[in-house]
mmCIF file of C-alpha atoms in Angstrom:
data_model
loop_
_atom_site.group_PDB
_atom_site.id
_atom_site.type_symbol
_atom_site.label_atom_id
_atom_site.label_comp_id
_atom_site.label_asym_id
_atom_site.label_seq_id
_atom_site.Cartn_x
_atom_site.Cartn_y
_atom_site.Cartn_z
ATOM 1 C CA UNK S 1 0.052 -0.087 -0.012
ATOM 2 C CA UNK S 2 2.803 2.441 0.873
ATOM 3 C CA UNK S 3 4.384 1.814 -2.578
ATOM 4 C CA UNK S 4 1.075 2.709 -4.246
ATOM 5 C CA UNK S 5 0.847 5.903 -2.164
ATOM 6 C CA UNK S 6 4.417 6.854 -3.217
ATOM 7 C CA UNK S 7 3.543 6.365 -6.772
ATOM 8 C CA UNK S 8 0.510 8.239 -6.501
ATOM 9 C CA UNK S 9 2.321 11.083 -4.698
ATOM 10 C CA UNK S 10 4.798 11.251 -7.720
ATOM 11 C CA UNK S 11 2.091 11.139 -10.188
ATOM 12 C CA UNK S 12 0.055 13.784 -8.441
ATOM 13 C CA UNK S 13 2.989 16.131 -8.358
ATOM 14 C CA UNK S 14 3.715 15.608 -12.072
ATOM 15 C CA UNK S 15 0.002 15.722 -13.071
ATOM 16 C CA UNK S 16 -0.695 18.855 -11.330
ATOM 17 C CA UNK S 17 2.519 20.602 -12.481
ATOM 18 C CA UNK S 18 1.769 19.942 -16.085
ATOM 19 C CA UNK S 19 -2.040 21.197 -15.876
ATOM 20 C CA UNK S 20 -3.278 24.646 -16.343
ATOM 21 C CA UNK S 21 -5.225 25.079 -13.270
ATOM 22 C CA UNK S 22 -7.780 27.399 -14.941
ATOM 23 C CA UNK S 23 -8.514 25.292 -17.960
ATOM 24 C CA UNK S 24 -7.795 21.530 -17.530
ATOM 25 C CA UNK S 25 -8.560 20.701 -13.721
ATOM 26 C CA UNK S 26 -12.084 19.429 -13.481
ATOM 27 C CA UNK S 27 -14.422 21.654 -11.674
ATOM 28 C CA UNK S 28 -15.164 19.125 -9.038
ATOM 29 C CA UNK S 29 -11.640 19.078 -7.973
ATOM 30 C CA UNK S 30 -11.514 22.811 -7.607
ATOM 31 C CA UNK S 31 -14.436 22.658 -5.357
ATOM 32 C CA UNK S 32 -13.187 19.780 -3.263
ATOM 33 C CA UNK S 33 -9.692 21.254 -2.920
ATOM 34 C CA UNK S 34 -11.117 24.555 -1.907
ATOM 35 C CA UNK S 35 -12.880 22.656 0.786
ATOM 36 C CA UNK S 36 -9.441 21.217 1.961
ATOM 37 C CA UNK S 37 -7.929 24.650 2.264
ATOM 38 C CA UNK S 38 -11.139 26.168 3.763
ATOM 39 C CA UNK S 39 -10.772 23.480 6.314
ATOM 40 C CA UNK S 40 -7.030 24.320 6.748
ATOM 41 C CA UNK S 41 -7.943 27.896 7.495
ATOM 42 C CA UNK S 42 -9.808 26.665 10.474
ATOM 43 C CA UNK S 43 -6.386 26.725 12.389
ATOM 44 C CA UNK S 44 -6.951 30.401 12.369
ATOM 45 C CA UNK S 45 -8.381 31.598 15.707
ATOM 46 C CA UNK S 46 -11.529 33.076 13.908
ATOM 47 C CA UNK S 47 -12.585 29.523 12.891
ATOM 48 C CA UNK S 48 -12.050 28.027 16.443
ATOM 49 C CA UNK S 49 -15.338 29.212 17.583
ATOM 50 C CA UNK S 50 -18.534 26.950 17.829
ATOM 51 C CA UNK S 51 -20.760 26.742 14.905
ATOM 52 C CA UNK S 52 -23.459 28.895 16.491
ATOM 53 C CA UNK S 53 -24.546 30.920 19.480
ATOM 54 C CA UNK S 54 -26.486 28.088 20.820
ATOM 55 C CA UNK S 55 -23.188 25.973 20.926
ATOM 56 C CA UNK S 56 -21.567 28.924 22.918
ATOM 57 C CA UNK S 57 -24.377 29.168 25.510
ATOM 58 C CA UNK S 58 -24.343 25.464 25.921
ATOM 59 C CA UNK S 59 -20.645 25.092 26.304
ATOM 60 C CA UNK S 60 -19.718 28.159 28.202
ATOM 61 C CA UNK S 61 -19.611 28.276 31.965
ATOM 62 C CA UNK S 62 -22.209 30.485 33.851
ATOM 63 C CA UNK S 63 -20.525 33.576 35.202
ATOM 64 C CA UNK S 64 -20.432 33.299 39.002
ATOM 65 C CA UNK S 65 -22.315 35.934 41.036
ATOM 66 C CA UNK S 66 -19.635 37.950 43.103
ATOM 67 C CA UNK S 67 -20.386 39.547 46.495
ATOM 68 C CA UNK S 68 -19.911 43.034 46.824
ATOM 69 C CA UNK S 69 -18.660 44.766 49.953
ATOM 70 C CA UNK S 70 -21.362 46.269 52.169
ATOM 71 C CA UNK S 71 -21.340 50.086 51.006
ATOM 72 C CA UNK S 72 -22.669 51.119 54.608
ATOM 73 C CA UNK S 73 -19.192 50.149 56.037
ATOM 74 C CA UNK S 74 -17.257 53.220 54.873
ATOM 75 C CA UNK S 75 -14.786 53.238 57.657
ATOM 76 C CA UNK S 76 -13.349 49.577 57.883
ATOM 77 C CA UNK S 77 -14.480 46.035 58.290
ATOM 78 C CA UNK S 78 -13.102 42.450 58.059
ATOM 79 C CA UNK S 79 -13.427 40.054 55.067
ATOM 80 C CA UNK S 80 -13.191 36.286 55.548
ATOM 81 C CA UNK S 81 -10.415 34.883 53.425
ATOM 82 C CA UNK S 82 -12.013 31.536 53.087
ATOM 83 C CA UNK S 83 -15.504 32.673 51.866
ATOM 84 C CA UNK S 84 -15.117 36.483 51.208
ATOM 85 C CA UNK S 85 -17.895 37.288 53.633
ATOM 86 C CA UNK S 86 -17.879 40.866 55.064
ATOM 87 C CA UNK S 87 -17.954 41.213 58.683
ATOM 88 C CA UNK S 88 -18.375 44.659 60.470
ATOM 89 C CA UNK S 89 -16.780 43.872 63.888
ATOM 90 C CA UNK S 90 -13.728 42.159 65.145
ATOM 91 C CA UNK S 91 -15.805 39.819 67.327
ATOM 92 C CA UNK S 92 -17.843 38.985 64.393
ATOM 93 C CA UNK S 93 -14.793 37.898 62.372
ATOM 94 C CA UNK S 94 -13.436 35.876 65.044
ATOM 95 C CA UNK S 95 -16.996 34.237 65.742
ATOM 96 C CA UNK S 96 -17.460 33.606 62.024
ATOM 97 C CA UNK S 97 -13.911 32.006 61.309
ATOM 98 C CA UNK S 98 -13.988 29.837 64.502
ATOM 99 C CA UNK S 99 -17.582 28.514 64.217
ATOM 100 C CA UNK S 100 -18.264 28.350 60.453
ATOM 101 C CA UNK S 101 -14.637 27.239 59.351
ATOM 102 C CA UNK S 102 -13.116 25.914 62.590
ATOM 103 C CA UNK S 103 -10.095 28.356 62.167
ATOM 104 C CA UNK S 104 -8.811 30.093 65.160
ATOM 105 C CA UNK S 105 -5.384 30.969 63.724
ATOM 106 C CA UNK S 106 -6.629 33.692 61.465
ATOM 107 C CA UNK S 107 -5.833 37.129 62.651
ATOM 108 C CA UNK S 108 -8.370 39.743 62.080
ATOM 109 C CA UNK S 109 -5.935 42.706 61.431
ATOM 110 C CA UNK S 110 -4.561 40.728 58.368
ATOM 111 C CA UNK S 111 -7.845 40.845 56.724
ATOM 112 C CA UNK S 112 -9.048 44.325 57.564
ATOM 113 C CA UNK S 113 -10.803 46.166 54.689
ATOM 114 C CA UNK S 114 -10.524 49.887 54.590
ATOM 115 C CA UNK S 115 -11.407 52.444 51.828
ATOM 116 C CA UNK S 116 -8.062 51.993 50.183
ATOM 117 C CA UNK S 117 -8.331 48.282 50.160
ATOM 118 C CA UNK S 118 -11.952 48.126 49.149
ATOM 119 C CA UNK S 119 -11.083 46.746 45.765
ATOM 120 C CA UNK S 120 -9.611 43.612 47.154
ATOM 121 C CA UNK S 121 -12.638 41.415 46.579
ATOM 122 C CA UNK S 122 -12.726 42.651 42.821
ATOM 123 C CA UNK S 123 -9.047 41.633 42.329
ATOM 124 C CA UNK S 124 -9.771 38.190 43.733
ATOM 125 C CA UNK S 125 -12.619 37.760 41.224
ATOM 126 C CA UNK S 126 -10.165 38.293 38.205
ATOM 127 C CA UNK S 127 -8.292 35.030 39.157
ATOM 128 C CA UNK S 128 -7.884 32.671 36.251
ATOM 129 C CA UNK S 129 -9.801 29.494 37.014
ATOM 130 C CA UNK S 130 -10.019 26.510 34.581
ATOM 131 C CA UNK S 131 -13.175 24.882 35.324
ATOM 132 C CA UNK S 132 -14.941 21.796 33.916
ATOM 133 C CA UNK S 133 -17.268 23.803 31.541
ATOM 134 C CA UNK S 134 -14.267 25.638 30.087
ATOM 135 C CA UNK S 135 -12.449 22.365 29.576
ATOM 136 C CA UNK S 136 -15.440 21.093 27.818
ATOM 137 C CA UNK S 137 -15.560 24.184 25.610
ATOM 138 C CA UNK S 138 -11.870 23.800 24.541
ATOM 139 C CA UNK S 139 -12.485 20.031 23.687
ATOM 140 C CA UNK S 140 -15.548 20.850 21.675
ATOM 141 C CA UNK S 141 -13.536 23.635 19.635
ATOM 142 C CA UNK S 142 -10.846 20.962 18.921
ATOM 143 C CA UNK S 143 -13.410 18.492 17.841
ATOM 144 C CA UNK S 144 -14.938 21.083 15.524
ATOM 145 C CA UNK S 145 -11.604 21.769 13.950
ATOM 146 C CA UNK S 146 -10.773 18.203 13.154
ATOM 147 C CA UNK S 147 -14.334 17.346 12.163
ATOM 148 C CA UNK S 148 -13.989 19.480 9.009
ATOM 149 C CA UNK S 149 -10.890 17.555 7.893
ATOM 150 C CA UNK S 150 -12.547 14.358 8.703
ATOM 151 C CA UNK S 151 -15.466 15.141 6.379
ATOM 152 C CA UNK S 152 -13.017 15.939 3.603
ATOM 153 C CA UNK S 153 -10.972 12.671 4.158
ATOM 154 C CA UNK S 154 -14.308 10.599 3.782
ATOM 155 C CA UNK S 155 -15.787 12.619 1.029
ATOM 156 C CA UNK S 156 -16.730 10.358 -2.003
ATOM 157 C CA UNK S 157 -16.623 13.276 -4.371
ATOM 158 C CA UNK S 158 -13.018 13.982 -3.538
ATOM 159 C CA UNK S 159 -12.019 10.522 -4.229
ATOM 160 C CA UNK S 160 -13.902 10.521 -7.661
ATOM 161 C CA UNK S 161 -12.252 13.776 -8.509
ATOM 162 C CA UNK S 162 -8.786 12.277 -7.941
ATOM 163 C CA UNK S 163 -9.735 9.470 -10.193
ATOM 164 C CA UNK S 164 -10.783 11.859 -12.894
ATOM 165 C CA UNK S 165 -7.635 13.851 -12.469
ATOM 166 C CA UNK S 166 -5.248 10.880 -12.930
ATOM 167 C CA UNK S 167 -7.530 9.219 -15.510
ATOM 168 C CA UNK S 168 -5.848 5.810 -14.856
ATOM 169 C CA UNK S 169 -6.988 2.456 -13.988
ATOM 170 C CA UNK S 170 -3.603 1.250 -12.588
ATOM 171 C CA UNK S 171 -4.559 1.861 -8.941
ATOM 172 C CA UNK S 172 -7.454 0.564 -6.930
ATOM 173 C CA UNK S 173 -9.917 2.966 -5.258
ATOM 174 C CA UNK S 174 -8.578 2.170 -1.942
ATOM 175 C CA UNK S 175 -5.149 3.445 -3.014
ATOM 176 C CA UNK S 176 -6.818 6.696 -3.838
ATOM 177 C CA UNK S 177 -8.486 6.978 -0.455
ATOM 178 C CA UNK S 178 -5.172 6.116 1.415
ATOM 179 C CA UNK S 179 -3.329 8.630 -0.606
ATOM 180 C CA UNK S 180 -5.933 11.293 0.077
ATOM 181 C CA UNK S 181 -5.897 10.767 3.774
ATOM 182 C CA UNK S 182 -2.021 10.791 3.838
ATOM 183 C CA UNK S 183 -2.118 14.054 1.808
ATOM 184 C CA UNK S 184 -4.598 15.946 4.066
ATOM 185 C CA UNK S 185 -2.826 14.643 7.256
ATOM 186 C CA UNK S 186 0.417 15.811 5.859
ATOM 187 C CA UNK S 187 -1.367 19.155 5.172
ATOM 188 C CA UNK S 188 -2.481 19.461 8.765
ATOM 189 C CA UNK S 189 1.081 18.666 10.165
ATOM 190 C CA UNK S 190 2.648 21.434 7.863
ATOM 191 C CA UNK S 191 0.283 24.025 8.781
ATOM 192 C CA UNK S 192 0.781 23.386 12.580
ATOM 193 C CA UNK S 193 4.557 23.271 12.088
ATOM 194 C CA UNK S 194 4.579 26.555 10.088
ATOM 195 C CA UNK S 195 2.341 28.374 12.706
ATOM 196 C CA UNK S 196 4.554 27.088 15.504
ATOM 197 C CA UNK S 197 7.633 28.155 13.807
ATOM 198 C CA UNK S 198 6.153 31.640 12.816
ATOM 199 C CA UNK S 199 5.099 32.404 16.465
ATOM 200 C CA UNK S 200 8.507 31.096 17.911
ATOM 201 C CA UNK S 201 10.485 33.368 15.544
ATOM 202 C CA UNK S 202 8.406 36.344 16.404
ATOM 203 C CA UNK S 203 8.854 35.632 20.104
ATOM 204 C CA UNK S 204 12.660 35.410 19.682
ATOM 205 C CA UNK S 205 12.663 38.907 18.005
ATOM 206 C CA UNK S 206 10.604 40.476 20.600
ATOM 207 C CA UNK S 207 12.684 39.102 23.525
ATOM 208 C CA UNK S 208 15.713 40.382 21.888
ATOM 209 C CA UNK S 209 14.524 43.796 22.784
ATOM 210 C CA UNK S 210 14.951 42.876 26.443
ATOM 211 C CA UNK S 211 18.456 43.640 27.976
ATOM 212 C CA UNK S 212 20.384 41.118 29.905
ATOM 213 C CA UNK S 213 19.630 43.254 33.070
ATOM 214 C CA UNK S 214 15.880 43.179 32.446
ATOM 215 C CA UNK S 215 16.035 39.337 31.911
ATOM 216 C CA UNK S 216 18.021 38.929 35.129
ATOM 217 C CA UNK S 217 15.391 40.768 37.052
ATOM 218 C CA UNK S 218 12.810 38.666 35.442
ATOM 219 C CA UNK S 219 14.789 35.514 36.512
ATOM 220 C CA UNK S 220 14.849 36.928 39.950
ATOM 221 C CA UNK S 221 11.039 37.637 40.088
ATOM 222 C CA UNK S 222 10.369 34.076 38.633
ATOM 223 C CA UNK S 223 12.057 32.682 41.657
ATOM 224 C CA UNK S 224 10.055 34.877 43.966
ATOM 225 C CA UNK S 225 6.768 33.716 42.461
ATOM 226 C CA UNK S 226 7.618 29.998 43.062
ATOM 227 C CA UNK S 227 8.714 30.837 46.554
ATOM 228 C CA UNK S 228 5.390 32.955 47.304
ATOM 229 C CA UNK S 229 3.402 30.235 45.906
ATOM 230 C CA UNK S 230 5.143 27.612 47.851
ATOM 231 C CA UNK S 231 4.591 29.575 51.211
ATOM 232 C CA UNK S 232 0.893 30.103 50.501
ATOM 233 C CA UNK S 233 0.398 26.404 49.678
ATOM 234 C CA UNK S 234 2.062 25.264 52.846
ATOM 235 C CA UNK S 235 -0.838 26.609 54.725
ATOM 236 C CA UNK S 236 -3.197 24.138 53.036
ATOM 237 C CA UNK S 237 -4.059 20.671 54.419
ATOM 238 C CA UNK S 238 -5.097 17.500 52.845
ATOM 239 C CA UNK S 239 -5.184 16.424 49.306
ATOM 240 C CA UNK S 240 -5.226 19.854 47.993
ATOM 241 C CA UNK S 241 -1.837 20.609 49.504
ATOM 242 C CA UNK S 242 -0.235 17.640 48.183
ATOM 243 C CA UNK S 243 -1.411 18.247 44.559
ATOM 244 C CA UNK S 244 -0.599 22.067 44.640
ATOM 245 C CA UNK S 245 2.869 21.405 46.063
ATOM 246 C CA UNK S 246 3.529 18.801 43.476
ATOM 247 C CA UNK S 247 2.700 21.182 40.743
ATOM 248 C CA UNK S 248 4.935 23.850 42.379
ATOM 249 C CA UNK S 249 7.875 21.235 42.529
ATOM 250 C CA UNK S 250 7.630 20.846 38.722
ATOM 251 C CA UNK S 251 8.616 24.563 38.420
ATOM 252 C CA UNK S 252 11.932 24.203 40.166
ATOM 253 C CA UNK S 253 15.082 23.550 38.261
ATOM 254 C CA UNK S 254 15.512 19.769 38.497
ATOM 255 C CA UNK S 255 18.863 19.301 36.641
ATOM 256 C CA UNK S 256 22.251 20.797 37.695
ATOM 257 C CA UNK S 257 23.323 21.288 34.179
ATOM 258 C CA UNK S 258 23.738 24.814 32.914
ATOM 259 C CA UNK S 259 21.536 26.119 30.009
ATOM 260 C CA UNK S 260 21.196 29.255 28.138
ATOM 261 C CA UNK S 261 19.199 31.221 30.820
ATOM 262 C CA UNK S 262 22.064 30.406 33.587
ATOM 263 C CA UNK S 263 23.649 33.809 32.665
ATOM 264 C CA UNK S 264 20.648 35.442 34.054
ATOM 265 C CA UNK S 265 20.894 33.920 37.552
ATOM 266 C CA UNK S 266 23.454 36.595 38.821
ATOM 267 C CA UNK S 267 20.707 38.439 40.748
ATOM 268 C CA UNK S 268 19.568 35.283 42.244
ATOM 269 C CA UNK S 269 23.163 34.395 43.500
ATOM 270 C CA UNK S 270 23.890 37.837 44.935
ATOM 271 C CA UNK S 271 20.497 38.598 46.597
ATOM 272 C CA UNK S 272 19.256 35.243 47.703
ATOM 273 C CA UNK S 273 18.744 34.716 51.328
ATOM 274 C CA UNK S 274 17.816 31.190 51.335
ATOM 275 C CA UNK S 275 14.323 31.831 50.243
ATOM 276 C CA UNK S 276 14.549 32.057 46.348
ATOM 277 C CA UNK S 277 13.912 29.050 44.275
ATOM 278 C CA UNK S 278 15.663 28.600 40.820
ATOM 279 C CA UNK S 279 13.179 27.821 38.265
ATOM 280 C CA UNK S 280 13.197 25.549 35.239
ATOM 281 C CA UNK S 281 13.725 27.029 31.818
ATOM 282 C CA UNK S 282 10.076 26.738 30.622
ATOM 283 C CA UNK S 283 8.827 28.551 33.687
ATOM 284 C CA UNK S 284 11.228 31.416 33.152
ATOM 285 C CA UNK S 285 10.287 31.634 29.514
ATOM 286 C CA UNK S 286 6.682 31.635 30.461
ATOM 287 C CA UNK S 287 7.229 34.688 32.825
ATOM 288 C CA UNK S 288 9.195 36.446 30.045
ATOM 289 C CA UNK S 289 6.263 36.005 27.632
ATOM 290 C CA UNK S 290 4.036 37.587 30.412
ATOM 291 C CA UNK S 291 6.434 40.555 30.401
ATOM 292 C CA UNK S 292 6.443 40.724 26.535
ATOM 293 C CA UNK S 293 2.702 40.637 26.303
ATOM 294 C CA UNK S 294 2.409 43.389 29.088
ATOM 295 C CA UNK S 295 4.799 45.653 27.291
ATOM 296 C CA UNK S 296 3.230 45.162 24.036
ATOM 297 C CA UNK S 297 -0.234 46.167 25.314
ATOM 298 C CA UNK S 298 0.677 49.088 27.508
ATOM 299 C CA UNK S 299 1.363 52.275 25.398
ATOM 300 C CA UNK S 300 4.105 54.740 25.918
ATOM 301 C CA UNK S 301 1.538 57.288 26.899
ATOM 302 C CA UNK S 302 0.493 55.568 30.216
ATOM 303 C CA UNK S 303 -2.756 56.222 31.663
ATOM 304 C CA UNK S 304 -5.193 54.678 34.324
ATOM 305 C CA UNK S 305 -6.924 52.464 31.703
ATOM 306 C CA UNK S 306 -3.407 50.982 30.662
ATOM 307 C CA UNK S 307 -3.330 48.969 33.907
ATOM 308 C CA UNK S 308 -6.715 47.499 33.759
ATOM 309 C CA UNK S 309 -6.139 43.921 35.079
ATOM 310 C CA UNK S 310 -8.733 42.212 33.282
ATOM 311 C CA UNK S 311 -7.879 43.565 30.053
ATOM 312 C CA UNK S 312 -4.173 42.636 30.329
ATOM 313 C CA UNK S 313 -5.146 39.254 31.765
ATOM 314 C CA UNK S 314 -7.124 38.314 28.624
ATOM 315 C CA UNK S 315 -4.274 39.585 26.363
ATOM 316 C CA UNK S 316 -1.889 37.553 28.263
ATOM 317 C CA UNK S 317 -3.948 34.341 28.165
ATOM 318 C CA UNK S 318 -4.616 34.664 24.407
ATOM 319 C CA UNK S 319 -0.927 34.818 23.615
ATOM 320 C CA UNK S 320 0.094 31.788 21.519
ATOM 321 C CA UNK S 321 3.488 31.578 23.233
ATOM 322 C CA UNK S 322 2.010 31.833 26.667
ATOM 323 C CA UNK S 323 -0.321 28.778 25.725
ATOM 324 C CA UNK S 324 2.777 27.114 24.101
ATOM 325 C CA UNK S 325 4.913 27.372 27.443
ATOM 326 C CA UNK S 326 1.974 26.818 29.842
ATOM 327 C CA UNK S 327 1.260 23.374 28.122
ATOM 328 C CA UNK S 328 5.121 22.517 28.565
ATOM 329 C CA UNK S 329 5.212 23.466 32.201
ATOM 330 C CA UNK S 330 1.758 22.153 33.527
ATOM 331 C CA UNK S 331 1.146 19.099 31.329
#
C-alpha cells in the first residue's frame, strides 16, 4: 500500500505541475480542494469558535455571582479569606472563622478592609480558573476543527475527483483513499509546524528587545513567584496541599546542568537569602512571555486604563506563546 501511495504522490505532483489550473482541472477537483484549504483555514483563531450562539451558550460556563462589600461600612470592616464574607466587627470576624470554618489561627488585622483596600474582592474575582465547563468548551472547539478535515477525508466526491484527474486504472479505489488521507494529514502537520515556527521566531525577535539586566530581573522575579506560591500552599491541608505542592515542585530546576538562561541568574546568586528558588527553563520563558505581552499592550503614553487587570489578563491568556509554554510546564 505504501508503494502505491508513493507512486500516487509522484504522479500527483507531475500531473498537477503539467496542468493549467484554470482550463484543465475539473470543476469538482477545484471545489473539493477549496474545501480542503477552507478546512485548513480553521487553524486560524476566527474558525475556532463554535458553529452557533447556541453552542456557545451550551458550552460556556455560567459567570459566578460575586459578592460586593457592604457600602454602609465606609470606615472599615473584616473580610473572611475563606468565603469572602464581609463582617463589620472584630468579634464577628472571630466568631465567624471559628464557628463556620473551625479556624482560630486567622488574625483579624490581616484581613481588615478599609477604603483604600475596598477593591480587594474585585481583584480576587479576576483570578484565572480553569473549570470543567471551560475544559469542555476547549475540547468541543478541537473536535470542531478536526471534524472538518474528517469530512473531507471521507468525501466520496473528492475520491472521484482524484480518479478523474489521474485518469488511470492502474490503482485501486482504496489506493486513492489512502493517498488522500495521507495528503490531508500531511497538510495539517505542515500548517501546525509553520504556525509554531512563525510564532517562535516572532517571540525570539521580541525578546531580543529585552536587555540582559531586564532578563536577570525577570529571572529573580520568577524565583520569587515560586517561593511565594510555595509559602501560600504550605498553609493548606489534605489532598489539595499535596497536589498543589507537586505542581510547584515541577517549576523548580531539576537538573544541575547549565542552560542558556544560567547567565541571567546573577541577581539570584547575589541577593538570595535562602528563600528564592531557581526555576526551570520553561517557567522562566513563560514569565518572560508575560512581560512581553504586557509591554506590547501598555502604550508609551501611560494612563489609568493602561493597567486594567482584566484586559491585560485576557491579552496574556490569548497569547500563543503563553499557551505554548504553559502546556510544557503544566502538562
